[in-house]
Amino acid sequence: MKDFAFSTAHSVDDAAHAAASGARPIAGGTNLLDLMKLQIETPNRLVSVRRLPRLDRVTVTDEGGVRIGAEVTNAALAAHPLIRQRYPLLSRAILAGASAQIRNMATTGGNLLQRTRCVQFYDMTDACNKRQPGSGCGARMGGNRMNAIIGGSEACIAVNPSDMSVALRVLDATVHVQDATGRVRAIPVASFHLLPGETPERETALQPGEIITEISLPPPPMGVHHYRKVRDRTSYAFALISVGAVADIREGRIVSARFAFGGIAPRPWRVEAAEAAMANRPAEVATIEHACDIALEGAKGYGDNDFKILLARRTLVATLLT
Amino acid sequence: MTGIGNGVPRVEGRAKVTGAALYTFDLQPSEIGATQPILHGAAVLSTIACGRILALDTAAAEHSTGVRLVLTHRNMPPQAEWGPLNANVRFARAQPVFGDEQVRYFGEPVAFVVAESFECARAAAASIQVQYEADQAHTVLDSEHGIDPAPLHGGQSSDSSVGDFHGTFATARHRIDVQYETPYQNHAAIELQASIAAWDGDHLTVHTPAQITSAARTGLARTLNLPEDRVRVVARLIGGGFGGKLPYFADAVLCAVAARQLRQPVKFSFTRQQMFTATTHRSAVSHRVRIGVTTEGRITAISHDAVSQTASFDNYVDGSTAGAKGLYGAKAIRTTQRIARLDLPRSDSMRSPGDANGSMALECAIDEAAHACGQDPVAFRILNDTRVNPTTGRPYSSRHLVACLQEGARRFGWEERRSGRKGEWLIGQGVASAMRDNLVRPSAAQVTLTPAGQLVVRLDMTDPGTGTITILTQIAAETLGLPMEKVTVMLGDTDFPKTSGSGGSFGAESSGSAVYEACLALRRRLDDMTKGRDASPETVLRLVGEAGGVTAEGKIAPGDETKRYSEASFGAQFAEVAVNVHTGETRVPRMLGVFACGRIINERTARSQALGGMIWGLSSALIEANNVDHRGQMAMRDLANYHVPVLADIQNIDAVLLPETEPVANPLGMKGIGEVGINGAAAAIANAVFDATGIRIRRFPITLDRLLPGLPPLA
Ligand SMILES: Cc1cc2nc3c(=O)[nH]c(=O)nc-3n(C[C@H](O)[C@H](O)[C@H](O)COP(=O)(O)OP(=O)(O)OC[C@H]3O[C@@H](n4cnc5c(N)ncnc54)[C@H](O)[C@@H]3O)c2cc1C
């Protein structure tokens, strides 16, 4: 681990100023510290955003949605009565991730920014364009069981591993950020995580120096909330595939349904056209397979992860029809 | 009541759960008798699988804050050569570190930094630049290219043959001829591999969690060209051994060398990531199993050909064929063991080495044979039971496999079992036999009755968390009629009498018998002292006080019985699985193991051993594996990626220990229990998966991607 300086911010301004001058925000530290120990990340300065005032709460908005402070812990968010009652998808997605101890430390902002678990990204001795632009992609050479089948590029096939983000994507969340000049921006979660293209080192729409302050959700969509996560052991493992969905199915017909996949792409994978193709169709396998055809168009395996294409289809069917 | 057989809690249990127990890396200067602070080491590992170090730039590290020493192949003092390969005790071989510029596997230590703090050492280690010239590395295990290890071991072959296998197999009514693959597995004990070395003049003390302290001592003395009596190895507590701490490792050698040069104690622990290559692993094994069966379901021919990996410079054989040699009464049995010397880290023992994976192949193939001849898998195993080891021709000294199968079937509800679909889950049940050869190894112990009436037991045995301290306390207490509080057992120190150490399921009975014999010897001495007088406890204590304490020694060694009998522990494993019809996720709602392992000294610790083994079996069946990437690197190197079961994977699990007394192996009537629990457990689950889905996966672990193509189409 490299030496670093550490300070604690007491206001968003503080934090943004520190960040603008090169400090790296740290919240729960459950991702960043691991990466620093391996020297995958080597910030010179850390600024703790964990204690930022008023960012540790969940409040109701005038439009009937909620605003979630960036420093609300994953544990607190999943257990929050508003979330459990109105956005059970979010609650379930969070509880499907990590372990109780990690969720106690992890925060909403940190979770949204957690980095890929690609094995080659973690191996400092291997090629990784995300970690070291231009060095190549070790995952294409094999050992890519956890990697993306869609949305990746020649340069990078890493997956965004967050369960929470899948739910946020289905729920049409907005990410609120602020910079050192006090400028605030609202970024739809749909455009928050970037596809790798030629620049896999650029992962989000966050600009250097911007601090995530809140995440807002519109009123919940109509329907039953599902989060189904398929993994290599019963708990405490990243998703091979996950499906977040809200489906309004009545009398054998899909009135409306939204869904996003986790575990298969560099960002939560939601394709609105696929959802549209399900609306007002019979709730049966053929309908969902057709939606999957649209959502997974162009999907491709790299050997060890070929199975994810079939698994994604079967998991979506199981999620919506059982 | 001292309670042999009872579930006495671990003597050191409270210290362990409260964090008071000290493991090697926890030790502070005062605890190792040092007056100076302890320096910290950090290691740099190689990033090629095969080749040479061309250049090593250590300048930045040498000038880095707090750094006291950088060791590489350029400045290591002379060491002995590796080996010898045919050493009697594999773990006592010389193991030079940084012997030359050769790199023999990816993740081999190539440089070592010693600094005043852990942080300084790690930062400096990260600044070391190494340039390599890589050669073509051979890292793929293929079943075609195994070599016979016999010449490397000095001649004795691990192959076996009785009867005419080829002829018998060719004419059998049902023939099973299948290839099974079991994967690499890594040690994931909580305690990392760590050492502290300190010199007192010419005398070296190394604290290191070695399961066999005497072997580590011999090995270190050889490596460093020291007389053995100048080396002491101490392992008071071990935070999980599982065979991964049978060898000693580079940490011990490096700390010893650095501490000598710096005249200050040095401690070093490999990181979790480094553990995956710098220590040993369970080899992947390629198994071909053939079974010939008559119309009536009698097994007439068995063969098991196994090919395992070993390091390019080593000769370790993961002997997977013991089950084929001894479980069933076939008249023709042949087995072969081949090794592939690859440019990979060393493979060596991991809980039930050989049998853990051998039983996965054999017991699944037995299930296939039962199905082929239309027999119930429990009945088929009972029908083919044997009293005599068919390969050696020697009778088993005690063998209750059939009783385990019958009692297990009864408790599990085998006859009433229901497979089929339940909601979105496909339910199935499976069974497998378990066997592990029993061994007694030479061991000695010393007991001293102090004037205060405390019995102090000393031996160099170790307790890797299994409960050895506790059962030895019980044995001594029971033999001398003392309450357990009056007995203090001191282990893990080469200053104490030499034992088998822990491993291979031989530890408890070997050291237990030595303690028992020592206690008997002490009783004889006390009887002599009290001869002709009244022998009340008060008199005995007074006499002991006058003598300044009384000491006696006892020992055990395997005798002639091993030439007349085969000895093994047995068991039967039952499992129920639920396979998700959509996704192929497999859950294990029920596991039951019934074992006959001789006399049970402590029901609680014995049961834990059995349960731990069964859980590892579940892990091997469904979850746990490592693989080698295209560069020869172990792909998984942390516990987020290298999966072992979590609590949620374990549902209803039970282990039952049948009453049994082993008549010949040792005076206590015990047999090994540390390993039999893993054997067959994975196969029972794999067989249950077949029962549930009709899919036979012959490559472990049975992850969902392997089941997916065979699952029914979406309804
Ligand atoms: C063993 C293990 C298993 C896990 N399993 C799962 C799983 O199954 N599913 C899952 O979804 N996750 C899993 N996680 C990941 C976990 O959810 C994340 O580590 C956690 O959510 C990160 O939150 P944090 O607050 O600790 O972030 P930190 O580690 O503190 O920060 C992460 C990143 O966010 C940045 N950051 C944090 N807050 C702000 C802010 N307010 N503004 C700007 N930047 C900010 C930091 O600079 C850093 O780059 C696992 C983690 C571990 C260690």
Short mmCIF file of N, CA, C and O in Angstrom, two decimals, chain B residues 316-371:
data_model
loop_
_atom_site.label_atom_id
_atom_site.label_comp_id
_atom_site.label_asym_id
_atom_site.label_seq_id
_atom_site.Cartn_x
_atom_site.Cartn_y
_atom_site.Cartn_z
N TYR B 316 5.49 -35.28 -5.78
CA TYR B 316 4.31 -35.58 -4.98
C TYR B 316 3.26 -36.32 -5.82
O TYR B 316 2.93 -35.90 -6.93
N VAL B 317 2.72 -37.38 -5.24
CA VAL B 317 1.66 -38.14 -5.89
C VAL B 317 0.40 -37.99 -5.04
O VAL B 317 0.42 -38.32 -3.86
N ASP B 318 -0.67 -37.49 -5.63
CA ASP B 318 -1.93 -37.41 -4.89
C ASP B 318 -2.63 -38.76 -5.06
O ASP B 318 -3.47 -38.93 -5.93
N GLY B 319 -2.25 -39.70 -4.23
CA GLY B 319 -2.67 -41.11 -4.43
C GLY B 319 -4.16 -41.35 -4.33
O GLY B 319 -4.70 -41.50 -3.24
N SER B 320 -4.81 -41.38 -5.48
CA SER B 320 -6.27 -41.36 -5.51
C SER B 320 -6.91 -42.74 -5.58
O SER B 320 -8.12 -42.84 -5.75
N THR B 321 -6.12 -43.80 -5.49
CA THR B 321 -6.67 -45.11 -5.86
C THR B 321 -6.93 -46.04 -4.67
O THR B 321 -7.26 -47.21 -4.86
N ALA B 322 -6.81 -45.54 -3.44
CA ALA B 322 -7.00 -46.43 -2.27
C ALA B 322 -8.41 -47.03 -2.25
O ALA B 322 -8.59 -48.19 -1.87
N GLY B 323 -9.39 -46.26 -2.64
CA GLY B 323 -10.76 -46.75 -2.64
C GLY B 323 -10.93 -47.93 -3.58
O GLY B 323 -11.51 -48.97 -3.22
N ALA B 324 -10.38 -47.79 -4.77
CA ALA B 324 -10.48 -48.88 -5.75
C ALA B 324 -9.78 -50.14 -5.21
O ALA B 324 -10.24 -51.26 -5.43
N LYS B 325 -8.70 -49.93 -4.47
CA LYS B 325 -7.93 -51.07 -3.98
C LYS B 325 -8.65 -51.81 -2.86
O LYS B 325 -8.43 -53.01 -2.68
N GLY B 326 -9.47 -51.08 -2.08
CA GLY B 326 -9.93 -51.72 -0.86
C GLY B 326 -11.40 -51.67 -0.53
O GLY B 326 -11.85 -52.30 0.42
N LEU B 327 -12.20 -50.94 -1.29
CA LEU B 327 -13.59 -50.77 -0.84
C LEU B 327 -14.48 -51.96 -1.17
O LEU B 327 -15.36 -52.31 -0.42
N TYR B 328 -14.27 -52.55 -2.34
CA TYR B 328 -15.22 -53.58 -2.79
C TYR B 328 -14.48 -54.86 -3.15
O TYR B 328 -13.34 -54.83 -3.63
N GLY B 329 -15.18 -55.97 -2.97
CA GLY B 329 -14.54 -57.28 -3.11
C GLY B 329 -14.49 -57.80 -4.54
O GLY B 329 -15.03 -58.86 -4.82
N ALA B 330 -13.84 -57.08 -5.43
CA ALA B 330 -13.71 -57.58 -6.80
C ALA B 330 -12.52 -58.54 -6.89
O ALA B 330 -11.54 -58.38 -6.17
N LYS B 331 -12.60 -59.49 -7.82
CA LYS B 331 -11.47 -60.43 -7.91
C LYS B 331 -10.34 -59.90 -8.79
O LYS B 331 -9.22 -60.37 -8.70
N ALA B 332 -10.65 -58.93 -9.62
CA ALA B 332 -9.58 -58.33 -10.44
C ALA B 332 -9.57 -56.82 -10.21
O ALA B 332 -10.57 -56.14 -10.46
N ILE B 333 -8.47 -56.34 -9.71
CA ILE B 333 -8.36 -54.89 -9.45
C ILE B 333 -7.00 -54.41 -9.92
O ILE B 333 -5.98 -55.03 -9.61
N ARG B 334 -7.01 -53.36 -10.68
CA ARG B 334 -5.71 -52.76 -11.02
C ARG B 334 -5.81 -51.25 -10.87
O ARG B 334 -6.86 -50.64 -11.15
N THR B 335 -4.73 -50.66 -10.41
CA THR B 335 -4.71 -49.20 -10.26
C THR B 335 -3.36 -48.67 -10.74
O THR B 335 -2.34 -49.36 -10.63
N THR B 336 -3.38 -47.48 -11.29
CA THR B 336 -2.12 -46.82 -11.63
C THR B 336 -2.18 -45.37 -11.18
O THR B 336 -3.24 -44.75 -11.15
N GLN B 337 -1.02 -44.86 -10.83
CA GLN B 337 -0.87 -43.46 -10.43
C GLN B 337 0.22 -42.86 -11.29
O GLN B 337 1.35 -43.33 -11.29
N ARG B 338 -0.13 -41.83 -12.02
CA ARG B 338 0.88 -41.14 -12.83
C ARG B 338 0.94 -39.68 -12.39
O ARG B 338 -0.04 -39.15 -11.86
N ILE B 339 2.06 -39.06 -12.61
CA ILE B 339 2.15 -37.63 -12.31
C ILE B 339 2.63 -36.86 -13.53
O ILE B 339 3.38 -37.38 -14.36
N ALA B 340 2.15 -35.64 -13.63
CA ALA B 340 2.61 -34.73 -14.68
C ALA B 340 3.39 -33.63 -13.99
O ALA B 340 2.84 -32.91 -13.14
N ARG B 341 4.67 -33.52 -14.33
CA ARG B 341 5.49 -32.48 -13.69
C ARG B 341 5.31 -31.20 -14.51
O ARG B 341 5.78 -31.10 -15.63
N LEU B 342 4.60 -30.25 -13.90
CA LEU B 342 4.24 -29.02 -14.62
C LEU B 342 4.88 -27.81 -13.97
O LEU B 342 5.28 -27.83 -12.80
N ASP B 343 4.94 -26.73 -14.75
CA ASP B 343 5.51 -25.48 -14.26
C ASP B 343 4.46 -24.72 -13.43
O ASP B 343 4.04 -23.62 -13.77
N LEU B 344 4.05 -25.38 -12.36
CA LEU B 344 3.03 -24.83 -11.46
C LEU B 344 3.54 -24.97 -10.04
O LEU B 344 4.48 -25.72 -9.78
N PRO B 345 2.91 -24.25 -9.10
CA PRO B 345 3.30 -24.41 -7.70
C PRO B 345 3.18 -25.86 -7.25
O PRO B 345 2.53 -26.68 -7.92
N ARG B 346 3.79 -26.15 -6.12
CA ARG B 346 3.79 -27.52 -5.63
C ARG B 346 2.40 -27.97 -5.21
O ARG B 346 1.71 -27.26 -4.48
N SER B 347 2.03 -29.15 -5.65
CA SER B 347 0.84 -29.76 -5.06
C SER B 347 1.32 -30.60 -3.88
O SER B 347 2.45 -31.08 -3.87
N ASP B 348 0.49 -30.71 -2.89
CA ASP B 348 0.81 -31.59 -1.76
C ASP B 348 -0.48 -31.89 -1.03
O ASP B 348 -1.56 -31.68 -1.58
N SER B 349 -0.35 -32.33 0.20
CA SER B 349 -1.50 -32.83 0.94
C SER B 349 -2.57 -31.77 1.15
O SER B 349 -2.27 -30.63 1.49
N MET B 350 -3.81 -32.18 0.97
CA MET B 350 -4.95 -31.41 1.45
C MET B 350 -5.94 -32.44 1.95
O MET B 350 -6.14 -33.48 1.33
N ARG B 351 -6.54 -32.14 3.06
CA ARG B 351 -7.43 -33.08 3.76
C ARG B 351 -7.83 -34.30 2.94
O ARG B 351 -8.45 -34.18 1.90
N SER B 352 -7.47 -35.45 3.47
CA SER B 352 -7.67 -36.72 2.80
C SER B 352 -7.07 -36.72 1.39
O SER B 352 -7.74 -37.04 0.41
N PRO B 353 -5.79 -36.35 1.30
CA PRO B 353 -5.17 -36.25 -0.03
C PRO B 353 -5.35 -37.55 -0.81
O PRO B 353 -5.21 -38.63 -0.26
N GLY B 354 -5.69 -37.41 -2.06
CA GLY B 354 -5.91 -38.59 -2.88
C GLY B 354 -7.32 -39.13 -2.75
O GLY B 354 -8.08 -39.11 -3.70
N ASP B 355 -7.68 -39.54 -1.54
CA ASP B 355 -9.00 -40.15 -1.37
C ASP B 355 -10.14 -39.15 -1.55
O ASP B 355 -11.23 -39.51 -1.99
N ALA B 356 -9.91 -37.91 -1.16
CA ALA B 356 -11.00 -36.93 -1.30
C ALA B 356 -11.43 -36.86 -2.76
O ALA B 356 -12.62 -36.92 -3.08
N ASN B 357 -10.46 -36.77 -3.67
CA ASN B 357 -10.84 -36.70 -5.08
C ASN B 357 -11.03 -38.10 -5.69
O ASN B 357 -11.89 -38.31 -6.53
N GLY B 358 -10.23 -39.06 -5.23
CA GLY B 358 -10.39 -40.43 -5.74
C GLY B 358 -11.79 -40.94 -5.48
O GLY B 358 -12.41 -41.58 -6.34
N SER B 359 -12.32 -40.63 -4.29
CA SER B 359 -13.67 -41.11 -3.96
C SER B 359 -14.73 -40.40 -4.79
O SER B 359 -15.82 -40.93 -5.00
N MET B 360 -14.42 -39.20 -5.28
CA MET B 360 -15.39 -38.50 -6.13
C MET B 360 -15.55 -39.28 -7.43
O MET B 360 -16.66 -39.49 -7.93
N ALA B 361 -14.43 -39.73 -7.97
CA ALA B 361 -14.49 -40.48 -9.23
C ALA B 361 -15.05 -41.88 -8.99
O ALA B 361 -16.00 -42.32 -9.65
N LEU B 362 -14.46 -42.59 -8.02
CA LEU B 362 -14.85 -43.99 -7.81
C LEU B 362 -16.31 -44.12 -7.39
O LEU B 362 -17.06 -44.93 -7.95
N GLU B 363 -16.72 -43.33 -6.42
CA GLU B 363 -18.07 -43.51 -5.87
C GLU B 363 -19.17 -43.01 -6.82
O GLU B 363 -20.31 -43.43 -6.70
N CYS B 364 -18.82 -42.13 -7.73
CA CYS B 364 -19.78 -41.79 -8.78
C CYS B 364 -19.84 -42.93 -9.80
O CYS B 364 -20.92 -43.30 -10.28
N ALA B 365 -18.67 -43.47 -10.12
CA ALA B 365 -18.66 -44.59 -11.07
C ALA B 365 -19.39 -45.80 -10.49
O ALA B 365 -20.08 -46.53 -11.21
N ILE B 366 -19.27 -46.01 -9.18
CA ILE B 366 -20.01 -47.11 -8.53
C ILE B 366 -21.51 -46.87 -8.69
O ILE B 366 -22.30 -47.78 -8.96
N ASP B 367 -21.92 -45.61 -8.53
CA ASP B 367 -23.33 -45.26 -8.73
C ASP B 367 -23.75 -45.57 -10.16
O ASP B 367 -24.83 -46.11 -10.40
N GLU B 368 -22.87 -45.25 -11.10
CA GLU B 368 -23.17 -45.55 -12.50
C GLU B 368 -23.32 -47.05 -12.69
O GLU B 368 -24.19 -47.52 -13.44
N ALA B 369 -22.46 -47.82 -12.00
CA ALA B 369 -22.52 -49.28 -12.12
C ALA B 369 -23.82 -49.81 -11.53
O ALA B 369 -24.47 -50.69 -12.11
N ALA B 370 -24.21 -49.28 -10.39
CA ALA B 370 -25.47 -49.72 -9.76
C ALA B 370 -26.64 -49.46 -10.70
O ALA B 370 -27.51 -50.33 -10.89
N HIS B 371 -26.63 -48.28 -11.32
CA HIS B 371 -27.71 -47.97 -12.26
C HIS B 371 -27.67 -48.90 -13.46
O HIS B 371 -28.71 -49.35 -13.93
#
